[in-house]
Amino acid sequence: APPVVDLGPDTFVCAASSLLLDAGQGAGFYFWKPDSSLSDTTIYNPIATPSKNIIYKVTAFNLICPVSDSIFVKVISPPVVYLGEDTTLCRGDKLLLDAGNTGMVYAWSDNVTGKIDTVAEAGAYFVTVKNPEGCSSSDTIIVTIDDYPSGLDLGADKIICLQQNILLSAIAGPYKYLWSTGDSTSSITVNKEGKFIVKVSNGNCVSQDSINLS
């Protein structure tokens, strides 16, 4: 009697994954083609790790009666997921994280199940995106929180006398300063009318104030 060989219906495998090919164990000899992506854990059930769509064929012999079967394996690419580089938020700001790949299944570390996650707290945010075939990819982004420079106040608008000097001072600290005059010091002296603006930065977050002098 010839052996019974059945590889099952055509199937798929996620890229970079593997599947078991089982021809049964009723024959004395098995020959697989192609064998370049097979790992023979046993002669009956090699592990296939295809990198592209492929047809595997097995021929089984029981004495002199050969029986063959084949299976088509489609390689499915998992979704590409990229949440961006690790980033720093200014306190009170929000960041939209987009997992891409519309119409798939999303699982975020903070229990969000949609494509978009809005975050405002420090932490590691992780998402897994799964396509209809079940192939999935993941990515993680680290979010840190920084504070805006606080206490910046140039005071109320002022009227000054002609050619009078007035000192405008921003908050002191390990900050970077940029005045509308082009100065980069924490304080400037002015003797003309106009609107004066200062931006104070701690590297990530910028506070701003202005004063009008007449």
PDB file of C-alpha atoms in Angstrom:
ATOM      1  CA  ALA A   1       0.000   0.000   0.000  1.00  0.00           C
ATOM      2  CA  PRO A   2       1.307   3.478  -0.807  1.00  0.00           C
ATOM      3  CA  PRO A   3       1.866   5.852   2.135  1.00  0.00           C
ATOM      4  CA  VAL A   4      -0.636   8.569   2.992  1.00  0.00           C
ATOM      5  CA  VAL A   5       0.858  12.054   2.556  1.00  0.00           C
ATOM      6  CA  ASP A   6      -1.067  15.273   3.201  1.00  0.00           C
ATOM      7  CA  LEU A   7       0.629  18.616   3.802  1.00  0.00           C
ATOM      8  CA  GLY A   8      -2.699  20.330   4.361  1.00  0.00           C
ATOM      9  CA  PRO A   9      -4.164  23.377   2.618  1.00  0.00           C
ATOM     10  CA  ASP A  10      -2.104  26.232   1.261  1.00  0.00           C
ATOM     11  CA  THR A  11      -1.099  28.581   4.049  1.00  0.00           C
ATOM     12  CA  PHE A  12       0.924  31.650   4.937  1.00  0.00           C
ATOM     13  CA  VAL A  13       3.742  32.559   7.274  1.00  0.00           C
ATOM     14  CA  CYS A  14       4.725  35.938   8.684  1.00  0.00           C
ATOM     15  CA  ALA A  15       8.050  37.205   7.377  1.00  0.00           C
ATOM     16  CA  ALA A  16      11.022  36.129   9.515  1.00  0.00           C
ATOM     17  CA  SER A  17       8.855  33.445  11.132  1.00  0.00           C
ATOM     18  CA  SER A  18       8.713  29.697  10.596  1.00  0.00           C
ATOM     19  CA  LEU A  19       6.165  26.914  10.242  1.00  0.00           C
ATOM     20  CA  LEU A  20       6.137  23.187  10.612  1.00  0.00           C
ATOM     21  CA  LEU A  21       5.706  21.013   7.495  1.00  0.00           C
ATOM     22  CA  ASP A  22       4.285  17.632   8.498  1.00  0.00           C
ATOM     23  CA  ALA A  23       4.097  14.824   5.949  1.00  0.00           C
ATOM     24  CA  GLY A  24       3.120  12.186   8.475  1.00  0.00           C
ATOM     25  CA  GLN A  25       5.166   9.193   9.505  1.00  0.00           C
ATOM     26  CA  GLY A  26       3.837   6.319   7.440  1.00  0.00           C
ATOM     27  CA  ALA A  27       6.608   6.049   4.875  1.00  0.00           C
ATOM     28  CA  GLY A  28      10.148   4.867   4.979  1.00  0.00           C
ATOM     29  CA  PHE A  29      11.757   7.710   3.030  1.00  0.00           C
ATOM     30  CA  TYR A  30      10.885  11.398   2.481  1.00  0.00           C
ATOM     31  CA  PHE A  31      12.368  13.811  -0.039  1.00  0.00           C
ATOM     32  CA  TRP A  32      11.634  17.534   0.250  1.00  0.00           C
ATOM     33  CA  LYS A  33      11.980  20.209  -2.452  1.00  0.00           C
ATOM     34  CA  PRO A  34      13.258  22.791  -2.199  1.00  0.00           C
ATOM     35  CA  ASP A  35      15.317  22.173   0.912  1.00  0.00           C
ATOM     36  CA  SER A  36      17.234  25.484   1.069  1.00  0.00           C
ATOM     37  CA  SER A  37      14.862  26.941   3.687  1.00  0.00           C
ATOM     38  CA  LEU A  38      14.164  23.736   5.610  1.00  0.00           C
ATOM     39  CA  SER A  39      15.667  22.704   8.906  1.00  0.00           C
ATOM     40  CA  ASP A  40      15.368  18.957   9.313  1.00  0.00           C
ATOM     41  CA  THR A  41      14.556  18.483  12.956  1.00  0.00           C
ATOM     42  CA  THR A  42      13.299  15.087  11.820  1.00  0.00           C
ATOM     43  CA  ILE A  43      12.794  13.682   8.373  1.00  0.00           C
ATOM     44  CA  TYR A  44       9.029  13.874   8.855  1.00  0.00           C
ATOM     45  CA  ASN A  45       8.469  17.431  10.020  1.00  0.00           C
ATOM     46  CA  PRO A  46      11.095  19.956   8.855  1.00  0.00           C
ATOM     47  CA  ILE A  47      10.791  23.590   9.892  1.00  0.00           C
ATOM     48  CA  ALA A  48      10.295  25.985   6.965  1.00  0.00           C
ATOM     49  CA  THR A  49      11.567  29.576   7.129  1.00  0.00           C
ATOM     50  CA  PRO A  50      10.803  30.955   3.663  1.00  0.00           C
ATOM     51  CA  SER A  51      11.766  34.485   2.675  1.00  0.00           C
ATOM     52  CA  LYS A  52       9.396  34.660  -0.310  1.00  0.00           C
ATOM     53  CA  ASN A  53       6.321  32.903  -1.657  1.00  0.00           C
ATOM     54  CA  ILE A  54       7.215  29.273  -2.335  1.00  0.00           C
ATOM     55  CA  ILE A  55       5.823  25.817  -3.079  1.00  0.00           C
ATOM     56  CA  TYR A  56       7.129  22.961  -0.944  1.00  0.00           C
ATOM     57  CA  LYS A  57       6.840  19.436  -2.303  1.00  0.00           C
ATOM     58  CA  VAL A  58       7.387  16.166  -0.497  1.00  0.00           C
ATOM     59  CA  THR A  59       7.637  12.715  -2.016  1.00  0.00           C
ATOM     60  CA  ALA A  60       7.229   9.768   0.336  1.00  0.00           C
ATOM     61  CA  PHE A  61       8.281   6.213  -0.475  1.00  0.00           C
ATOM     62  CA  ASN A  62       7.011   3.043   1.148  1.00  0.00           C
ATOM     63  CA  LEU A  63       9.177   0.357  -0.453  1.00  0.00           C
ATOM     64  CA  ILE A  64       8.581   1.171  -4.124  1.00  0.00           C
ATOM     65  CA  CYS A  65       5.323   3.184  -4.035  1.00  0.00           C
ATOM     66  CA  PRO A  66       5.976   6.961  -4.195  1.00  0.00           C
ATOM     67  CA  VAL A  67       3.302   9.482  -3.166  1.00  0.00           C
ATOM     68  CA  SER A  68       3.707  13.244  -3.432  1.00  0.00           C
ATOM     69  CA  ASP A  69       1.971  16.315  -2.105  1.00  0.00           C
ATOM     70  CA  SER A  70       2.706  20.025  -2.236  1.00  0.00           C
ATOM     71  CA  ILE A  71       1.749  23.139  -0.336  1.00  0.00           C
ATOM     72  CA  PHE A  72       1.922  26.792  -1.338  1.00  0.00           C
ATOM     73  CA  VAL A  73       3.243  29.054   1.405  1.00  0.00           C
ATOM     74  CA  LYS A  74       2.687  32.805   1.099  1.00  0.00           C
ATOM     75  CA  VAL A  75       5.014  35.096   3.032  1.00  0.00           C
ATOM     76  CA  ILE A  76       3.151  37.979   4.673  1.00  0.00           C
ATOM     77  CA  SER A  77       5.090  41.105   5.614  1.00  0.00           C
ATOM     78  CA  PRO A  78       4.239  42.469   9.063  1.00  0.00           C
ATOM     79  CA  PRO A  79       3.201  46.126   9.324  1.00  0.00           C
ATOM     80  CA  VAL A  80       5.955  48.723   9.625  1.00  0.00           C
ATOM     81  CA  VAL A  81       5.608  50.559  12.941  1.00  0.00           C
ATOM     82  CA  TYR A  82       7.676  53.619  13.885  1.00  0.00           C
ATOM     83  CA  LEU A  83       6.660  55.988  16.687  1.00  0.00           C
ATOM     84  CA  GLY A  84       9.615  58.312  16.161  1.00  0.00           C
ATOM     85  CA  GLU A  85      12.684  59.149  18.196  1.00  0.00           C
ATOM     86  CA  ASP A  86      12.540  59.433  21.974  1.00  0.00           C
ATOM     87  CA  THR A  87      11.388  62.941  22.806  1.00  0.00           C
ATOM     88  CA  THR A  88      10.913  65.526  25.539  1.00  0.00           C
ATOM     89  CA  LEU A  89       7.622  67.329  26.152  1.00  0.00           C
ATOM     90  CA  CYS A  90       7.129  70.603  27.912  1.00  0.00           C
ATOM     91  CA  ARG A  91       4.829  70.172  30.900  1.00  0.00           C
ATOM     92  CA  GLY A  92       1.215  70.657  29.879  1.00  0.00           C
ATOM     93  CA  ASP A  93       1.863  69.914  26.216  1.00  0.00           C
ATOM     94  CA  LYS A  94       0.580  66.814  24.449  1.00  0.00           C
ATOM     95  CA  LEU A  95       2.140  64.487  21.903  1.00  0.00           C
ATOM     96  CA  LEU A  96       0.230  62.543  19.250  1.00  0.00           C
ATOM     97  CA  LEU A  97       1.659  59.081  18.658  1.00  0.00           C
ATOM     98  CA  ASP A  98       0.631  57.565  15.326  1.00  0.00           C
ATOM     99  CA  ALA A  99       1.022  53.819  14.864  1.00  0.00           C
ATOM    100  CA  GLY A 100       0.225  54.086  11.131  1.00  0.00           C
ATOM    101  CA  ASN A 101      -1.191  51.171   9.159  1.00  0.00           C
ATOM    102  CA  THR A 102      -4.863  52.150   8.963  1.00  0.00           C
ATOM    103  CA  GLY A 103      -7.421  49.441   9.575  1.00  0.00           C
ATOM    104  CA  MET A 104      -5.348  47.071  11.689  1.00  0.00           C
ATOM    105  CA  VAL A 105      -5.512  45.948  15.312  1.00  0.00           C
ATOM    106  CA  TYR A 106      -3.670  48.166  17.796  1.00  0.00           C
ATOM    107  CA  ALA A 107      -2.639  47.434  21.364  1.00  0.00           C
ATOM    108  CA  TRP A 108      -0.956  50.255  23.302  1.00  0.00           C
ATOM    109  CA  SER A 109       0.773  49.892  26.642  1.00  0.00           C
ATOM    110  CA  ASP A 110      -1.689  52.407  28.146  1.00  0.00           C
ATOM    111  CA  ASN A 111      -4.693  50.368  26.892  1.00  0.00           C
ATOM    112  CA  VAL A 112      -5.541  52.596  23.926  1.00  0.00           C
ATOM    113  CA  THR A 113      -6.890  50.488  21.055  1.00  0.00           C
ATOM    114  CA  GLY A 114      -6.922  53.026  18.226  1.00  0.00           C
ATOM    115  CA  LYS A 115      -4.367  54.138  15.679  1.00  0.00           C
ATOM    116  CA  ILE A 116      -3.583  57.358  17.583  1.00  0.00           C
ATOM    117  CA  ASP A 117      -2.509  57.709  21.205  1.00  0.00           C
ATOM    118  CA  THR A 118      -2.300  61.127  22.872  1.00  0.00           C
ATOM    119  CA  VAL A 119       0.195  61.337  25.725  1.00  0.00           C
ATOM    120  CA  ALA A 120       1.104  64.065  28.177  1.00  0.00           C
ATOM    121  CA  GLU A 121       3.000  62.160  30.871  1.00  0.00           C
ATOM    122  CA  ALA A 122       6.516  60.813  31.067  1.00  0.00           C
ATOM    123  CA  GLY A 123       6.994  57.126  30.371  1.00  0.00           C
ATOM    124  CA  ALA A 124       7.703  54.405  27.850  1.00  0.00           C
ATOM    125  CA  TYR A 125       4.864  54.002  25.344  1.00  0.00           C
ATOM    126  CA  PHE A 126       4.681  50.696  23.499  1.00  0.00           C
ATOM    127  CA  VAL A 127       2.391  49.641  20.652  1.00  0.00           C
ATOM    128  CA  THR A 128       1.838  46.381  18.808  1.00  0.00           C
ATOM    129  CA  VAL A 129       0.137  46.519  15.408  1.00  0.00           C
ATOM    130  CA  LYS A 130      -1.341  43.326  13.961  1.00  0.00           C
ATOM    131  CA  ASN A 131      -2.553  42.866  10.379  1.00  0.00           C
ATOM    132  CA  PRO A 132      -5.568  40.695   9.420  1.00  0.00           C
ATOM    133  CA  GLU A 133      -3.339  37.654   8.884  1.00  0.00           C
ATOM    134  CA  GLY A 134      -2.025  37.945  12.439  1.00  0.00           C
ATOM    135  CA  CYS A 135       1.467  39.222  11.632  1.00  0.00           C
ATOM    136  CA  SER A 136       2.528  41.933  14.055  1.00  0.00           C
ATOM    137  CA  SER A 137       5.233  44.520  14.696  1.00  0.00           C
ATOM    138  CA  SER A 138       5.968  46.695  17.700  1.00  0.00           C
ATOM    139  CA  ASP A 139       7.765  49.881  18.596  1.00  0.00           C
ATOM    140  CA  THR A 140       8.504  51.872  21.759  1.00  0.00           C
ATOM    141  CA  ILE A 141       9.089  55.570  22.394  1.00  0.00           C
ATOM    142  CA  ILE A 142      10.426  57.133  25.600  1.00  0.00           C
ATOM    143  CA  VAL A 143       8.763  60.419  26.598  1.00  0.00           C
ATOM    144  CA  THR A 144      10.281  62.693  29.226  1.00  0.00           C
ATOM    145  CA  ILE A 145       8.789  65.876  30.687  1.00  0.00           C
ATOM    146  CA  ASP A 146      10.551  69.214  31.136  1.00  0.00           C
ATOM    147  CA  ASP A 147       9.255  72.379  32.816  1.00  0.00           C
ATOM    148  CA  TYR A 148       8.921  75.795  31.225  1.00  0.00           C
ATOM    149  CA  PRO A 149      11.153  78.466  32.775  1.00  0.00           C
ATOM    150  CA  SER A 150       8.932  79.985  35.460  1.00  0.00           C
ATOM    151  CA  GLY A 151       8.673  83.448  36.938  1.00  0.00           C
ATOM    152  CA  LEU A 152       9.280  85.420  33.749  1.00  0.00           C
ATOM    153  CA  ASP A 153       7.666  88.858  34.105  1.00  0.00           C
ATOM    154  CA  LEU A 154       8.902  92.080  32.518  1.00  0.00           C
ATOM    155  CA  GLY A 155       6.211  94.002  34.329  1.00  0.00           C
ATOM    156  CA  ALA A 156       3.474  96.316  33.104  1.00  0.00           C
ATOM    157  CA  ASP A 157       3.888  98.649  30.125  1.00  0.00           C
ATOM    158  CA  LYS A 158       5.730 101.858  31.078  1.00  0.00           C
ATOM    159  CA  ILE A 159       6.110 105.483  30.063  1.00  0.00           C
ATOM    160  CA  ILE A 160       9.676 106.734  30.209  1.00  0.00           C
ATOM    161  CA  CYS A 161      11.242 110.132  29.834  1.00  0.00           C
ATOM    162  CA  LEU A 162      13.149 110.996  26.683  1.00  0.00           C
ATOM    163  CA  GLN A 163      16.638 109.451  26.743  1.00  0.00           C
ATOM    164  CA  GLN A 164      15.896 107.781  30.088  1.00  0.00           C
ATOM    165  CA  ASN A 165      17.607 104.435  30.580  1.00  0.00           C
ATOM    166  CA  ILE A 166      15.534 101.549  31.868  1.00  0.00           C
ATOM    167  CA  LEU A 167      16.721  98.070  32.823  1.00  0.00           C
ATOM    168  CA  LEU A 168      14.655  95.130  31.581  1.00  0.00           C
ATOM    169  CA  SER A 169      15.424  91.905  33.421  1.00  0.00           C
ATOM    170  CA  ALA A 170      14.300  88.373  32.695  1.00  0.00           C
ATOM    171  CA  ILE A 171      14.557  85.542  35.222  1.00  0.00           C
ATOM    172  CA  ALA A 172      18.033  84.446  36.217  1.00  0.00           C
ATOM    173  CA  GLY A 173      19.151  80.865  35.835  1.00  0.00           C
ATOM    174  CA  PRO A 174      20.909  78.410  33.557  1.00  0.00           C
ATOM    175  CA  TYR A 175      18.855  79.562  30.595  1.00  0.00           C
ATOM    176  CA  LYS A 176      19.328  80.879  27.124  1.00  0.00           C
ATOM    177  CA  TYR A 177      17.963  84.339  26.334  1.00  0.00           C
ATOM    178  CA  LEU A 178      16.914  86.004  23.119  1.00  0.00           C
ATOM    179  CA  TRP A 179      15.593  89.567  23.081  1.00  0.00           C
ATOM    180  CA  SER A 180      13.889  91.229  20.152  1.00  0.00           C
ATOM    181  CA  THR A 181      16.881  93.570  20.131  1.00  0.00           C
ATOM    182  CA  GLY A 182      19.150  90.641  19.334  1.00  0.00           C
ATOM    183  CA  ASP A 183      20.738  90.580  22.804  1.00  0.00           C
ATOM    184  CA  SER A 184      21.314  87.255  24.521  1.00  0.00           C
ATOM    185  CA  THR A 185      21.865  88.357  28.118  1.00  0.00           C
ATOM    186  CA  SER A 186      19.440  88.024  31.032  1.00  0.00           C
ATOM    187  CA  SER A 187      19.031  91.808  31.215  1.00  0.00           C
ATOM    188  CA  ILE A 188      19.216  94.688  28.752  1.00  0.00           C
ATOM    189  CA  THR A 189      19.225  98.472  29.106  1.00  0.00           C
ATOM    190  CA  VAL A 190      17.064 100.479  26.694  1.00  0.00           C
ATOM    191  CA  ASN A 191      16.332 104.185  26.233  1.00  0.00           C
ATOM    192  CA  LYS A 192      13.809 104.246  23.432  1.00  0.00           C
ATOM    193  CA  GLU A 193      10.187 103.408  22.960  1.00  0.00           C
ATOM    194  CA  GLY A 194       8.885 100.233  21.385  1.00  0.00           C
ATOM    195  CA  LYS A 195       7.799  96.700  22.156  1.00  0.00           C
ATOM    196  CA  PHE A 196      10.504  94.558  23.696  1.00  0.00           C
ATOM    197  CA  ILE A 197      10.178  90.787  23.728  1.00  0.00           C
ATOM    198  CA  VAL A 198      12.300  88.226  25.499  1.00  0.00           C
ATOM    199  CA  LYS A 199      12.343  84.446  25.068  1.00  0.00           C
ATOM    200  CA  VAL A 200      13.863  82.329  27.829  1.00  0.00           C
ATOM    201  CA  SER A 201      14.762  78.717  27.026  1.00  0.00           C
ATOM    202  CA  ASN A 202      15.971  75.804  29.125  1.00  0.00           C
ATOM    203  CA  GLY A 203      16.885  73.890  25.974  1.00  0.00           C
ATOM    204  CA  ASN A 204      13.493  72.293  25.325  1.00  0.00           C
ATOM    205  CA  CYS A 205      10.835  74.656  26.631  1.00  0.00           C
ATOM    206  CA  VAL A 206      10.569  78.382  25.913  1.00  0.00           C
ATOM    207  CA  SER A 207       8.792  81.039  27.990  1.00  0.00           C
ATOM    208  CA  GLN A 208       8.111  84.479  26.528  1.00  0.00           C
ATOM    209  CA  ASP A 209       7.075  87.902  27.798  1.00  0.00           C
ATOM    210  CA  SER A 210       6.939  91.417  26.376  1.00  0.00           C
ATOM    211  CA  ILE A 211       6.685  95.033  27.513  1.00  0.00           C
ATOM    212  CA  ASN A 212       5.719  98.240  25.695  1.00  0.00           C
ATOM    213  CA  LEU A 213       7.692 101.394  26.423  1.00  0.00           C
ATOM    214  CA  SER A 214       6.362 104.796  25.420  1.00  0.00           C
TER     215      SER A 214
END
